XYZ file of C-alpha atoms in Angstrom:
478
model
C -19.377 15.635 18.968
C -19.630 12.817 16.367
C -17.376 14.435 13.750
C -15.111 17.474 13.798
C -15.764 20.677 11.823
C -12.977 19.514 9.472
C -15.024 16.528 8.295
C -15.926 17.024 4.616
C -18.021 14.256 3.052
C -17.908 14.035 -0.723
C -19.332 10.730 -2.035
C -18.320 11.146 -5.669
C -18.110 7.527 -6.888
C -21.812 7.204 -6.265
C -22.379 9.841 -8.976
C -21.346 7.342 -11.653
C -24.592 5.448 -11.278
C -25.710 1.921 -10.590
C -23.793 0.328 -13.482
C -20.571 0.601 -11.481
C -21.654 -0.889 -8.168
C -24.427 -2.357 -6.035
C -25.971 -0.929 -2.878
C -25.341 -3.330 0.014
C -25.621 -3.613 3.775
C -23.057 -4.851 6.238
C -23.454 -8.126 8.086
C -24.743 -8.053 11.639
C -21.931 -9.320 13.836
C -22.282 -11.085 17.203
C -19.641 -8.826 18.759
C -17.864 -5.567 17.988
C -14.608 -5.385 19.955
C -12.437 -2.433 18.976
C -8.879 -3.656 18.474
C -7.255 -0.812 16.525
C -8.240 2.729 15.646
C -5.889 4.949 13.691
C -6.369 8.345 15.255
C -3.552 9.918 13.268
C -5.272 8.906 10.021
C -8.655 9.884 11.449
C -7.351 13.390 12.140
C -6.613 13.841 8.433
C -10.324 13.464 7.607
C -11.991 15.005 10.649
C -12.990 11.792 12.417
C -10.589 11.797 15.362
C -13.271 13.257 17.637
C -15.418 10.118 17.529
C -15.785 8.342 20.839
C -15.048 4.607 20.858
C -18.783 3.923 20.939
C -19.352 6.163 17.915
C -16.359 4.593 16.170
C -17.812 1.108 16.631
C -21.204 2.293 15.440
C -19.726 3.611 12.178
C -17.000 1.034 11.547
C -18.392 -2.079 13.226
C -22.128 -1.757 12.635
C -21.661 0.619 9.677
C -24.218 3.210 10.584
C -23.650 5.806 7.826
C -21.424 8.765 8.575
C -23.037 12.177 8.029
C -23.483 12.945 4.348
C -22.685 9.413 3.177
C -25.172 7.232 1.273
C -25.673 3.499 1.608
C -22.475 1.518 1.029
C -21.757 0.229 -2.458
C -19.984 -2.956 -3.561
C -17.910 -1.932 -6.548
C -18.040 -3.888 -9.795
C -14.839 -4.862 -11.574
C -13.136 -7.703 -13.428
C -9.476 -8.620 -13.475
C -6.629 -10.855 -14.456
C -5.720 -13.156 -11.581
C -2.272 -14.619 -12.148
C -2.826 -13.567 -15.776
C -6.066 -15.503 -16.162
C -9.055 -13.277 -16.874
C -11.885 -13.537 -14.365
C -15.222 -11.837 -15.211
C -16.800 -12.932 -11.917
C -15.005 -10.523 -9.604
C -16.221 -7.494 -7.676
C -16.277 -6.487 -4.020
C -17.055 -9.876 -2.510
C -16.274 -9.118 1.133
C -16.070 -5.372 1.223
C -17.684 -2.159 0.072
C -17.108 1.538 -0.320
C -18.451 2.963 2.927
C -17.904 6.615 2.080
C -15.684 9.256 0.524
C -14.347 12.412 2.129
C -11.770 15.118 1.644
C -8.557 15.487 3.574
C -8.623 18.304 6.070
C -6.927 21.615 5.383
C -4.312 20.652 7.979
C -3.463 17.458 6.109
C -3.356 19.371 2.838
C -0.951 21.948 4.318
C 1.319 19.190 5.639
C 1.544 17.670 2.148
C 2.668 20.986 0.575
C 0.206 20.377 -2.251
C -1.293 23.180 -4.261
C -4.277 20.973 -5.053
C -7.404 20.732 -2.898
C -7.334 18.109 -0.181
C -7.247 14.618 -1.633
C -10.475 12.694 -2.047
C -10.179 9.557 0.085
C -12.210 6.362 0.374
C -13.306 4.461 3.431
C -13.329 0.879 2.182
C -14.069 -2.289 4.122
C -12.740 -5.822 4.201
C -14.722 -8.573 5.903
C -18.003 -6.648 6.130
C -20.206 -9.478 4.836
C -21.513 -10.961 1.631
C -22.362 -8.963 -1.485
C -23.693 -9.899 -4.938
C -20.049 -10.645 -5.831
C -19.237 -13.024 -2.975
C -19.910 -16.150 -5.043
C -19.515 -19.075 -2.584
C -17.411 -17.171 -0.037
C -18.635 -16.001 3.373
C -17.633 -12.344 2.971
C -15.625 -12.408 6.177
C -12.056 -11.580 7.183
C -9.979 -13.494 9.687
C -8.672 -11.518 12.633
C -5.172 -12.675 11.709
C -5.647 -11.237 8.220
C -6.734 -7.939 9.746
C -3.734 -7.805 12.066
C -1.423 -8.511 9.135
C -2.988 -5.708 7.104
C -2.502 -3.251 9.963
C 1.164 -4.218 10.240
C 1.823 -4.014 6.505
C 0.184 -0.616 6.049
C 1.878 0.924 9.076
C 5.322 -0.335 8.065
C 4.977 0.770 4.450
C 3.830 4.233 5.461
C 6.848 4.521 7.772
C 9.107 3.723 4.822
C 7.569 6.296 2.500
C 5.621 3.903 0.279
C 2.316 5.263 -1.112
C -0.126 3.086 0.787
C -3.648 2.830 2.047
C -3.840 3.201 5.808
C -5.396 0.687 8.114
C -8.083 2.848 9.698
C -9.991 0.481 11.976
C -9.936 -3.150 13.063
C -12.874 -4.575 15.005
C -13.148 -8.180 16.122
C -16.595 -9.542 15.274
C -17.006 -12.724 17.310
C -17.503 -15.375 14.630
C -15.649 -18.659 14.132
C -14.427 -18.899 10.555
C -13.370 -21.999 8.659
C -10.342 -21.539 6.434
C -8.348 -24.069 4.467
C -5.000 -22.274 4.740
C -4.798 -21.721 8.503
C -5.924 -23.545 11.675
C -9.708 -23.374 11.982
C -12.007 -22.308 13.442
C -10.323 -18.923 13.587
C -11.428 -15.534 14.865
C -13.147 -12.969 12.636
C -12.808 -9.232 12.138
C -13.857 -6.334 9.950
C -11.242 -3.920 8.662
C -11.676 -0.396 7.326
C -8.937 1.171 5.226
C -8.480 4.803 4.250
C -7.353 4.822 0.638
C -6.779 7.224 -2.234
C -9.291 5.541 -4.570
C -10.480 1.972 -5.019
C -10.912 2.394 -8.795
C -8.919 -0.517 -10.128
C -7.449 -1.388 -13.489
C -10.095 -4.103 -13.441
C -12.848 -1.480 -13.195
C -11.935 -0.396 -16.710
C -11.491 -3.992 -17.842
C -15.066 -4.756 -16.906
C -16.373 -1.898 -19.066
C -14.210 -3.080 -21.969
C -15.411 -6.666 -21.497
C -18.960 -5.496 -22.156
C -17.844 -3.363 -25.112
C -18.905 -0.101 -23.464
C -16.808 2.874 -24.634
C -19.326 5.146 -22.907
C -18.488 3.549 -19.556
C -14.761 3.782 -20.269
C -15.095 7.482 -21.077
C -17.145 8.105 -17.945
C -14.598 6.285 -15.777
C -11.666 8.137 -17.323
C -13.300 11.518 -16.811
C -14.293 10.627 -13.260
C -10.799 9.421 -12.313
C -8.999 12.160 -14.266
C -10.901 15.004 -12.662
C -10.548 13.664 -9.131
C -7.093 12.056 -9.085
C -5.110 13.433 -12.050
C -6.572 16.917 -12.642
C -3.424 18.101 -14.435
C -4.506 15.916 -17.385
C -6.733 17.714 -19.886
C -10.362 16.675 -20.173
C -10.784 14.014 -22.855
C -7.067 13.154 -22.959
C -7.260 9.385 -22.468
C -3.566 8.717 -23.329
C -2.619 11.518 -20.938
C -4.672 9.825 -18.234
C -2.916 6.518 -18.888
C 0.469 8.268 -18.764
C -0.435 9.668 -15.322
C -1.385 6.200 -14.064
C 1.841 4.792 -15.532
C 3.881 7.440 -13.717
C 2.141 6.818 -10.392
C 2.469 3.045 -10.774
C 6.166 3.323 -11.581
C 6.722 5.368 -8.429
C 4.828 2.851 -6.309
C 6.748 -0.104 -7.741
C 10.102 1.607 -7.184
C 9.247 2.292 -3.580
C 8.187 -1.323 -3.003
C 11.605 -2.387 -4.241
C 13.455 0.147 -2.097
C 11.468 -1.050 0.924
C 12.262 -4.695 0.173
C 8.534 -5.380 0.002
C 6.706 -8.135 -1.852
C 2.991 -7.461 -2.309
C 2.264 -11.042 -3.303
C -0.816 -10.672 -5.503
C -0.397 -8.091 -8.258
C -3.581 -8.955 -10.110
C -5.275 -6.191 -12.086
C -7.975 -5.913 -9.437
C -5.294 -5.109 -6.840
C -3.803 -2.116 -8.652
C -5.523 1.255 -8.734
C -5.417 4.456 -10.757
C -3.696 6.548 -8.072
C -0.634 4.320 -7.698
C -1.341 3.612 -4.065
C -0.668 0.181 -2.582
C -3.624 -1.555 -0.935
C -5.180 -4.927 -0.078
C -2.451 -6.732 1.857
C -2.897 -10.486 1.838
C 0.202 -12.714 1.594
C 2.754 -9.894 1.784
C 6.341 -10.217 2.983
C 9.411 -8.057 3.556
C 12.793 -9.324 2.402
C 15.212 -10.497 5.081
C 18.033 -10.027 2.544
C 18.372 -9.582 -1.214
C 16.701 -12.482 -2.992
C 15.241 -11.740 -6.440
C 13.033 -14.836 -6.477
C 11.555 -14.254 -3.021
C 7.771 -14.753 -3.084
C 5.095 -13.882 -0.568
C 2.241 -16.201 -1.537
C 2.520 -19.940 -1.043
C 0.319 -20.377 -4.119
C 2.664 -18.346 -6.357
C 4.452 -21.506 -7.393
C 5.975 -20.051 -10.578
C 7.253 -16.881 -8.888
C 5.131 -14.669 -11.115
C 4.963 -11.973 -8.435
C 8.407 -12.534 -6.902
C 10.324 -9.556 -5.514
C 12.376 -8.737 -8.610
C 9.500 -9.480 -11.002
C 7.201 -6.856 -9.524
C 8.117 -4.165 -12.099
C 7.355 -6.657 -14.867
C 4.061 -7.590 -13.192
C 2.946 -3.984 -12.803
C 3.859 -3.147 -16.392
C 1.920 -6.174 -17.627
C -1.092 -5.023 -15.636
C -0.738 -1.531 -17.104
C -0.824 -3.009 -20.613
C -4.160 -4.612 -19.734
C -5.446 -1.218 -18.626
C -4.162 0.231 -21.895
C -5.989 -2.499 -23.798
C -9.237 -1.578 -22.097
C -8.731 2.105 -22.919
C -8.450 1.319 -26.642
C -12.228 1.573 -26.773
C -11.847 5.309 -26.193
C -8.439 6.273 -27.623
C -5.903 5.646 -30.370
C -3.748 2.556 -29.754
C -0.519 4.234 -30.847
C -0.892 7.070 -28.341
C -1.709 4.573 -25.582
C 1.390 2.534 -26.459
C 3.502 5.664 -26.199
C 2.104 6.279 -22.723
C 2.897 2.714 -21.684
C 6.457 3.051 -22.978
C 7.037 5.662 -20.302
C 6.975 3.054 -17.558
C 10.599 1.863 -17.853
C 12.264 5.291 -17.697
C 9.882 6.446 -14.959
C 10.548 3.334 -12.879
C 14.347 3.774 -13.029
C 14.018 7.475 -12.191
C 11.816 6.746 -9.207
C 14.017 3.853 -8.091
C 17.044 6.130 -7.931
C 15.032 8.674 -5.951
C 13.695 6.026 -3.583
C 17.156 4.693 -2.761
C 18.476 8.215 -2.200
C 15.591 8.835 0.179
C 16.159 5.581 2.046
C 19.812 6.569 2.526
C 18.957 10.234 3.230
C 21.412 11.691 0.717
C 21.058 14.406 -1.903
C 20.927 13.861 -5.630
C 24.120 14.520 -7.582
C 22.592 13.980 -10.986
C 21.588 10.952 -12.978
C 25.028 9.364 -13.412
C 26.107 9.606 -9.770
C 22.700 8.604 -8.495
C 22.734 5.548 -10.753
C 26.182 4.570 -9.398
C 24.786 4.644 -5.896
C 21.753 2.566 -6.880
C 23.886 0.008 -8.743
C 26.469 -0.292 -5.980
C 23.801 -0.663 -3.290
C 22.112 -3.500 -5.154
C 25.468 -5.103 -5.974
C 26.490 -5.032 -2.324
C 23.240 -6.623 -1.260
C 23.470 -9.215 -4.011
C 27.088 -10.149 -3.288
C 26.630 -10.062 0.466
C 23.806 -12.582 0.396
C 22.340 -13.491 3.761
C 25.147 -11.691 5.594
C 23.811 -8.276 4.557
C 20.231 -7.957 5.688
C 18.063 -5.559 3.702
C 16.767 -3.185 6.339
C 19.923 -2.918 8.511
C 21.981 -1.615 5.585
C 19.649 1.371 5.163
C 19.514 1.888 8.919
C 23.293 1.851 9.385
C 24.008 4.242 6.508
C 21.058 6.621 6.790
C 22.635 10.021 6.244
C 25.563 8.727 4.212
C 28.996 9.705 5.536
C 27.316 11.396 8.521
C 26.670 7.857 9.792
C 30.217 6.542 9.301
C 31.175 6.461 12.969
C 27.827 4.961 13.922
C 27.934 2.246 11.255
C 31.574 1.323 11.827
C 30.980 0.960 15.547
C 27.820 -1.098 15.118
C 27.148 -4.841 14.980
C 27.875 -5.038 11.242
C 31.149 -3.113 11.310
C 33.178 -6.088 10.046
C 31.004 -6.372 6.954
C 31.656 -2.751 6.088
C 35.439 -3.305 6.012
C 35.294 -5.857 3.198
C 36.244 -5.315 -0.445
C 32.623 -5.798 -1.506
C 31.747 -2.672 0.440
C 34.286 -0.417 -1.330
C 32.170 0.547 -4.365
C 29.116 1.243 -2.213
C 31.148 3.386 0.173
C 32.628 5.441 -2.663
C 29.248 5.997 -4.313
C 27.592 6.828 -0.993
C 30.266 9.237 0.192
C 30.165 11.350 -2.968
C 26.566 12.245 -2.035
C 25.977 14.822 0.676
C 23.633 13.980 3.548
C 20.197 15.408 2.965
C 18.983 16.119 6.487
C 21.619 14.789 8.903
C 19.840 16.378 11.864
C 17.425 13.448 11.691
C 20.213 11.224 13.011
C 19.637 12.824 16.407
C 16.395 10.872 16.715
C 16.640 8.002 19.250
C 15.718 5.518 16.494
C 19.197 5.900 15.007
C 20.898 5.331 18.351
C 19.576 1.761 18.299
C 21.901 -0.944 16.979
C 19.087 -2.607 15.046
C 16.348 -1.133 12.861
C 12.673 -1.886 13.015
C 12.065 -4.801 10.637
C 8.911 -6.677 9.707
C 9.956 -10.247 9.035
C 7.581 -13.168 9.003
C 8.743 -14.774 12.265
C 7.902 -11.623 14.219
C 4.543 -11.265 12.458
C 3.685 -14.836 13.420
C 4.828 -14.252 17.008
C 2.603 -11.181 17.304
C -0.357 -13.196 16.074
C 0.487 -16.166 18.331
C 0.264 -13.955 21.412
C -3.187 -12.749 20.344
C -4.407 -16.173 19.321
C -3.183 -18.102 22.357
C -3.502 -15.565 25.162
C -5.493 -12.624 23.769
C -2.341 -10.628 24.446
C -2.345 -7.519 22.275
C 0.700 -5.910 23.870
C 3.216 -7.223 21.273
C 1.111 -5.665 18.505
C 0.714 -2.366 20.317
C 4.435 -2.251 21.163
C 5.320 -2.965 17.541
C 3.060 -0.180 16.298
C 4.683 2.271 18.720
C 8.128 1.348 17.391
C 6.976 1.639 13.774
C 5.562 5.078 14.517
C 8.911 6.078 15.989
C 10.589 4.977 12.755
C 8.124 6.979 10.693
C 8.658 10.026 12.865
C 12.448 9.685 12.656
C 12.386 9.591 8.853
C 9.636 12.165 8.366
């Protein structure tokens, strides 16, 4: 059976018309070697029943899924490192289809809304009208890195696209920033919308309030249906709220996206498009992910600033369809929303209950102060691992490899703030993940080692083993 009865195609972006994208076809690849298929994600959209041969046909050769039209390369502009670029668009990817989450996935999310509308989007699927001089391809290393980033972020509760499929395509690619020739791949991600801030910027660039209004209504009705029809400031406020939540959860995860251009941020507040990402080894505000981010514009601690700046560009585009004062008021909600979501994210990472704004803020402040004062001695991820569950983890943490650190004066304020919060779900500590002395981390040396095994020996076992351990972490925290 090619798809399950739960499969529900709903290609809604295509309804907007040909001013928003271009019909394209995928490249024909010399090989299609299946390297990763996300069956857990596939089960949320009714595609887990595909055989490997059917999977390759749909996600390697891009034969259309039932009910899906020809793929479309989406049109958008964007600020790249705060320089406006009107020559953007899907240059090595396309929207391959849209479909609803299954009723099972909807029930698991406890949402009263219909199943979310999700996109199947590609990366490395060939040239499009927006490729410019590029080859439209993706390196296999880039695909492996995207799989790792998405899996780790999902395990940590960050709103993220999911790496759905990775297929090696048998081409030798030349790249200036890694040893070449290098292997090629095509990635498919499952994402909650690819409508970017830059999609609106493009309409504003051409002075088209009609396009802005159409985009707002399209995105409002599908992704923020609680906003009233025609309420453009209300739509912006919803995007601001979702973006604040995403940014807070990046910070709590110690994650640096690397390239927060306006074409890499979307209206649902879901993280996607992982290029030069990194996770912090320890607290370092100026930590950057991209070697080309020489000014630290998108450094770890500057990510809230970067997202807010991008939101102001979205607000500027929406001025063609709404009053500037009301849009400014919506934008001003970012700061309070970010702090609120940051407190909640840290509570969740430590698995403790809220005690109210003042107490929760003490815990947030003391956690960051401990990490700041501890420097390299207090690694980011181990602190959350050792103290998951608050005082319920005291014996475990004080018998672990970092016990000496937790006896110091610097730890006193954190301990007090943590212990005044009750554990949220201490039964989760029974999971084998918390019996381990060390948490699952995703630092650059391990990422490079995983790739080295693939590159030198075609050994995929380190990747598969890592994904199994990440899944265990996700399950333990779920």
